[in-house]
GROMACS .gro file of C-alpha atoms in nm:
model
  279
    1MET     CA    1  19.434   5.983   5.334
    2SER     CA    2  19.250   5.744   5.587
    3SER     CA    3  19.268   5.369   5.572
    4GLU     CA    4  18.883   5.390   5.478
    5GLY     CA    5  18.961   5.646   5.193
    6LEU     CA    6  19.233   5.438   5.054
    7LEU     CA    7  19.035   5.144   5.038
    8ASN     CA    8  18.746   5.334   4.850
    9SER     CA    9  19.025   5.466   4.617
   10ALA     CA   10  19.128   5.135   4.564
   11GLU     CA   11  18.820   4.976   4.494
   12ARG     CA   12  18.708   5.254   4.234
   13LEU     CA   13  19.038   5.187   4.045
   14ARG     CA   14  19.001   4.810   4.055
   15ALA     CA   15  18.636   4.852   3.942
   16PHE     CA   16  18.757   5.097   3.641
   17GLU     CA   17  19.004   4.870   3.522
   18ARG     CA   18  18.766   4.580   3.521
   19ARG     CA   19  18.534   4.755   3.260
   20GLY     CA   20  18.796   4.906   3.080
   21HIS     CA   21  18.935   4.580   3.006
   22ASP     CA   22  18.633   4.415   2.950
   23ALA     CA   23  18.522   4.676   2.676
   24LEU     CA   24  18.884   4.674   2.496
   25ALA     CA   25  18.963   4.281   2.551
   26ARG     CA   26  18.932   4.231   2.166
   27SER     CA   27  19.087   4.531   2.038
   28TYR     CA   28  19.374   4.500   2.293
   29HIS     CA   29  19.433   4.128   2.164
   30GLU     CA   30  19.432   4.266   1.814
   31PHE     CA   31  19.696   4.537   1.841
   32PHE     CA   32  19.867   4.588   2.202
   33ALA     CA   33  19.910   4.196   2.264
   34ALA     CA   34  20.211   4.213   2.004
   35VAL     CA   35  20.366   4.502   2.206
   36THR     CA   36  20.327   4.317   2.564
   37SER     CA   37  20.491   4.015   2.424
   38LEU     CA   38  20.805   4.165   2.365
   39ALA     CA   39  20.842   4.092   2.739
   40THR     CA   40  20.749   3.742   2.710
   41GLU     CA   41  21.128   3.570   2.635
   42PRO     CA   42  21.287   3.777   2.942
   43LEU     CA   43  20.998   3.705   3.190
   44LEU     CA   44  21.042   3.347   3.115
   45ASP     CA   45  21.381   3.370   3.124
   46ALA     CA   46  21.392   3.525   3.468
   47VAL     CA   47  21.187   3.258   3.626
   48HIS     CA   48  21.425   3.015   3.485
   49LEU     CA   49  21.145   2.839   3.302
   50HIS     CA   50  21.200   2.487   3.215
   51PRO     CA   51  20.976   2.169   3.113
   52GLY     CA   52  20.753   2.083   3.451
   53THR     CA   53  20.778   2.417   3.602
   54ASN     CA   54  20.424   2.489   3.781
   55LEU     CA   55  20.364   2.857   3.652
   56LEU     CA   56  20.114   3.142   3.712
   57ASP     CA   57  20.041   3.424   3.511
   58VAL     CA   58  19.906   3.714   3.673
   59ALA     CA   59  19.687   3.966   3.495
   60SER     CA   60  19.710   3.723   3.210
   61GLY     CA   61  19.500   3.943   2.950
   62PRO     CA   62  19.426   3.726   2.611
   63GLY     CA   63  19.652   3.443   2.792
   64ALA     CA   64  19.941   3.449   2.546
   65LEU     CA   65  20.223   3.447   2.784
   66ALA     CA   66  20.095   3.129   3.000
   67ALA     CA   67  20.015   2.994   2.643
   68GLU     CA   68  20.385   3.010   2.523
   69ALA     CA   69  20.508   2.877   2.912
   70ALA     CA   70  20.277   2.584   2.794
   71LYS     CA   71  20.418   2.538   2.467
   72ARG     CA   72  20.780   2.536   2.634
   73GLY     CA   73  20.657   2.241   2.855
   74ALA     CA   74  20.526   2.451   3.184
   75ARG     CA   75  20.212   2.347   3.353
   76ALA     CA   76  20.055   2.685   3.316
   77ALA     CA   77  19.751   2.856   3.460
   78GLY     CA   78  19.644   3.242   3.404
   79VAL     CA   79  19.434   3.475   3.615
   80ASP     CA   80  19.290   3.845   3.550
   81LEU     CA   81  19.041   4.092   3.687
   82SER     CA   82  18.837   4.107   3.366
   83PRO     CA   83  18.587   3.851   3.281
   84ARG     CA   84  18.601   3.930   2.884
   85MET     CA   85  18.971   3.895   2.885
   86VAL     CA   86  18.948   3.524   3.078
   87GLU     CA   87  18.678   3.430   2.817
   88LEU     CA   88  18.880   3.551   2.529
   89ALA     CA   89  19.198   3.366   2.644
   90HIS     CA   90  18.979   3.036   2.705
   91GLN     CA   91  18.874   3.108   2.309
   92LEU     CA   92  19.228   3.144   2.222
   93HIS     CA   93  19.387   2.898   2.441
   94PRO     CA   94  19.148   2.624   2.518
   95GLY     CA   95  19.396   2.395   2.639
   96ILE     CA   96  19.498   2.610   2.969
   97GLU     CA   97  19.315   2.715   3.271
   98TYR     CA   98  19.246   3.095   3.288
   99ARG     CA   99  19.020   3.224   3.603
  100GLU     CA  100  18.905   3.533   3.693
  101ALA     CA  101  19.033   3.684   3.998
  102ASP     CA  102  19.154   3.961   4.169
  103VAL     CA  103  19.545   3.987   4.268
  104GLU     CA  104  19.510   4.069   4.605
  105HIS     CA  105  19.305   3.766   4.649
  106LEU     CA  106  19.426   3.480   4.429
  107PRO     CA  107  19.245   3.153   4.430
  108PHE     CA  108  19.534   2.937   4.486
  109LEU     CA  109  19.689   2.761   4.778
  110ASP     CA  110  19.993   2.880   4.960
  111HIS     CA  111  20.333   2.739   4.793
  112MET     CA  112  20.152   2.615   4.500
  113PHE     CA  113  20.361   2.749   4.199
  114ASP     CA  114  20.732   2.718   4.087
  115ALA     CA  115  20.707   3.047   3.895
  116VAL     CA  116  20.471   3.354   3.910
  117VAL     CA  117  20.502   3.595   3.595
  118CYS     CA  118  20.311   3.931   3.510
  119ALA     CA  119  20.327   4.102   3.195
  120PHE     CA  120  20.240   4.490   3.233
  121GLY     CA  121  20.002   4.449   3.510
  122LEU     CA  122  20.172   4.594   3.817
  123GLY     CA  123  20.103   4.957   3.714
  124HIS     CA  124  19.743   4.887   3.699
  125PHE     CA  125  19.734   4.738   4.074
  126PRO     CA  126  19.561   4.989   4.331
  127GLN     CA  127  19.763   4.828   4.602
  128PRO     CA  128  20.077   4.679   4.463
  129GLU     CA  129  20.293   4.606   4.800
  130LEU     CA  130  19.948   4.383   4.881
  131ALA     CA  131  19.939   4.219   4.531
  132VAL     CA  132  20.299   4.153   4.519
  133ALA     CA  133  20.285   3.966   4.873
  134GLU     CA  134  19.955   3.773   4.760
  135CYS     CA  135  20.180   3.641   4.454
  136VAL     CA  136  20.449   3.569   4.677
  137ARG     CA  137  20.234   3.376   4.895
  138THR     CA  138  20.153   3.130   4.605
  139LEU     CA  139  20.507   3.075   4.551
  140ALA     CA  140  20.698   2.735   4.670
  141PRO     CA  141  20.994   2.806   4.836
  142GLY     CA  142  21.287   2.855   4.610
  143GLY     CA  143  21.046   2.962   4.342
  144ARG     CA  144  21.113   3.271   4.116
  145ILE     CA  145  20.870   3.564   4.051
  146ALA     CA  146  20.902   3.828   3.756
  147PHE     CA  147  20.721   4.134   3.672
  148ALA     CA  148  20.728   4.340   3.337
  149TRP     CA  149  20.645   4.714   3.355
  150TRP     CA  150  20.695   5.007   3.137
  151ASP     CA  151  21.009   5.244   3.158
  152ASP     CA  152  20.922   5.620   3.152
  153PRO     CA  153  20.704   5.743   2.884
  154ALA     CA  154  20.996   5.938   2.712
  155ARG     CA  155  21.118   5.590   2.623
  156GLN     CA  156  20.814   5.389   2.604
  157ARG     CA  157  20.677   5.570   2.296
  158ILE     CA  158  20.325   5.431   2.242
  159GLN     CA  159  20.195   5.539   2.582
  160GLY     CA  160  20.427   5.845   2.533
  161LEU     CA  161  20.272   5.986   2.229
  162PHE     CA  162  19.947   5.953   2.323
  163ARG     CA  163  20.025   6.117   2.709
  164GLU     CA  164  20.205   6.406   2.571
  165ALA     CA  165  19.968   6.498   2.294
  166VAL     CA  166  19.706   6.512   2.594
  167ALA     CA  167  19.916   6.729   2.802
  168GLU     CA  168  19.941   6.978   2.505
  169ILE     CA  169  19.626   6.998   2.444
  170GLY     CA  170  19.481   7.013   2.827
  171VAL     CA  171  19.177   6.853   2.881
  172THR     CA  172  18.914   6.762   3.137
  173VAL     CA  173  18.947   6.442   3.296
  174PRO     CA  174  18.621   6.258   3.306
  175LYS     CA  175  18.475   6.181   3.672
  176ASP     CA  176  18.469   5.810   3.643
  177VAL     CA  177  18.837   5.815   3.559
  178PRO     CA  178  19.052   5.747   3.905
  179GLN     CA  179  19.289   6.030   3.996
  180GLY     CA  180  19.573   6.002   4.217
  181HIS     CA  181  19.724   5.668   4.104
  182ASP     CA  182  20.095   5.691   4.020
  183VAL     CA  183  20.091   5.416   3.681
  184PHE     CA  184  20.454   5.512   3.618
  185ARG     CA  185  20.567   5.457   3.987
  186PHE     CA  186  20.760   5.151   3.919
  187SER     CA  187  20.912   5.308   3.595
  188ASP     CA  188  21.161   5.403   3.830
  189SER     CA  189  21.391   5.116   3.929
  190GLY     CA  190  21.462   5.220   4.272
  191GLU     CA  191  21.092   5.196   4.339
  192PHE     CA  192  21.086   4.885   4.169
  193LEU     CA  193  21.358   4.750   4.378
  194ARG     CA  194  21.238   4.882   4.696
  195LEU     CA  195  20.864   4.697   4.631
  196LEU     CA  196  21.075   4.347   4.542
  197ASN     CA  197  21.297   4.360   4.863
  198GLY     CA  198  20.997   4.488   5.077
  199ALA     CA  199  20.810   4.162   4.982
  200GLY     CA  200  21.112   3.963   5.167
  201LEU     CA  201  21.225   3.819   4.809
  202THR     CA  202  21.610   3.748   4.736
  203ALA     CA  203  21.848   3.795   4.471
  204VAL     CA  204  21.642   4.057   4.355
  205SER     CA  205  21.683   4.257   4.043
  206VAL     CA  206  21.572   4.485   3.791
  207THR     CA  207  21.679   4.484   3.458
  208GLU     CA  208  21.605   4.724   3.149
  209HIS     CA  209  21.503   4.639   2.810
  210THR     CA  210  21.467   4.789   2.475
  211ALA     CA  211  21.304   4.732   2.128
  212SER     CA  212  21.100   4.854   1.862
  213PHE     CA  213  20.759   4.809   1.752
  214PHE     CA  214  20.646   4.854   1.362
  215VAL     CA  215  20.313   4.984   1.254
  216PRO     CA  216  20.216   5.085   0.906
  217ASP     CA  217  20.086   5.414   0.958
  218THR     CA  218  19.935   5.676   1.214
  219GLU     CA  219  19.569   5.560   1.175
  220THR     CA  220  19.663   5.212   1.322
  221LEU     CA  221  19.856   5.351   1.584
  222TRP     CA  222  19.583   5.592   1.669
  223ARG     CA  223  19.334   5.347   1.668
  224GLY     CA  224  19.495   5.074   1.825
  225GLY     CA  225  19.644   5.297   2.097
  226LEU     CA  226  19.241   5.429   2.174
  227GLY     CA  227  19.168   5.042   2.158
  228SER     CA  228  19.413   4.932   2.394
  229LEU     CA  229  19.528   5.201   2.668
  230VAL     CA  230  19.243   5.184   2.911
  231LEU     CA  231  19.287   5.512   3.102
  232THR     CA  232  19.426   5.756   2.820
  233GLY     CA  233  19.158   5.613   2.578
  234ALA     CA  234  18.900   5.685   2.861
  235VAL     CA  235  19.025   6.063   2.877
  236ILE     CA  236  19.035   6.126   2.518
  237ARG     CA  237  18.698   5.940   2.425
  238TYR     CA  238  18.538   6.192   2.696
  239GLN     CA  239  18.638   6.511   2.495
  240ASP     CA  240  18.412   6.672   2.247
  241GLN     CA  241  18.501   6.601   1.883
  242ALA     CA  242  18.696   6.954   1.826
  243THR     CA  243  18.917   6.844   2.123
  244GLN     CA  244  18.951   6.500   2.008
  245ASP     CA  245  19.093   6.662   1.686
  246LEU     CA  246  19.311   6.873   1.859
  247ILE     CA  247  19.471   6.577   2.038
  248ARG     CA  248  19.487   6.410   1.724
  249THR     CA  249  19.667   6.680   1.543
  250ALA     CA  250  19.927   6.705   1.821
  251PHE     CA  251  19.968   6.313   1.828
  252GLU     CA  252  20.033   6.292   1.423
  253HIS     CA  253  20.313   6.594   1.493
  254ARG     CA  254  20.473   6.402   1.760
  255ALA     CA  255  20.481   6.058   1.576
  256LYS     CA  256  20.632   6.183   1.254
  257VAL     CA  257  20.965   6.161   1.424
  258TYR     CA  258  20.936   5.817   1.368
  259LYS     CA  259  20.814   5.765   1.028
  260SER     CA  260  20.997   5.630   0.704
  261ALA     CA  261  20.885   5.524   0.388
  262HIS     CA  262  20.730   5.197   0.493
  263GLY     CA  263  20.537   5.296   0.810
  264LEU     CA  264  20.659   5.377   1.200
  265THR     CA  265  20.908   5.219   1.406
  266LEU     CA  266  20.851   5.320   1.784
  267PRO     CA  267  21.095   5.286   2.051
  268ILE     CA  268  20.950   5.041   2.328
  269ALA     CA  269  21.135   5.038   2.691
  270PHE     CA  270  21.044   4.826   2.986
  271LYS     CA  271  21.205   4.689   3.287
  272ILE     CA  272  21.193   4.309   3.429
  273GLY     CA  273  21.184   4.323   3.826
  274SER     CA  274  21.259   3.971   3.999
  275GLY     CA  275  21.353   3.788   4.286
  276GLN     CA  276  21.325   3.421   4.454
  277ARG     CA  277  21.131   3.311   4.729
  278SER     CA  278  21.377   3.231   5.025
  279THR     CA  279  21.391   2.851   5.112
   0.00000   0.00000   0.00000
């Protein structure tokens, strides 16, 4: 693809992500923020957070990660592409600065932060190499950076259940859903390491993490997923009712394996990629 084509593709994906997260900001907070919070501890550990750390949370969403860092004594700020997410973060955490910004154009000076963290934004960035380079630009010499991203859907079962059900039925993808972007590129540890090494970081590592997430029933999971997963949710909502019903049936069939008398316990798996800016 030409450079102009790549730029147009990136802008299309960026606009789609902004619209999608604007539309789902509240429902994302109510359901999926609890899933992404599973990475909070390892992310903050990876950047060696301590009282006084000047920290930036990129793709901050409803703001919980920056708020937790502030609770532990950091001077925290957050940025997100979605105006509605930023608005919600301000409502939920009024003492913290959140700004609307694109990760490729952060509104901060060079070397401004001791730590930069990002919980599950990486696979949504249209041009991840440029995004990481821009994050590193804001990092002070010796500062640390850490990104969380999902493992393969076979081990990350919320996304996995939805994607497998859609694939089983076979559907037409809506024209406004961008194609060709590999959202699970960094589920591969080798790709994750290459990205971080390519940004000139030192002490680079990728660690694997597993957890579980409980939901009371498949209805909660179905509605929560549709209200949180921007790309997959858009694909499902585009279908006619009969096709949506078929996807729902396939989804429930797959979810049965995680059922108990009390609800569903879903395996969650993600990776933390981290590194340090050279002094």
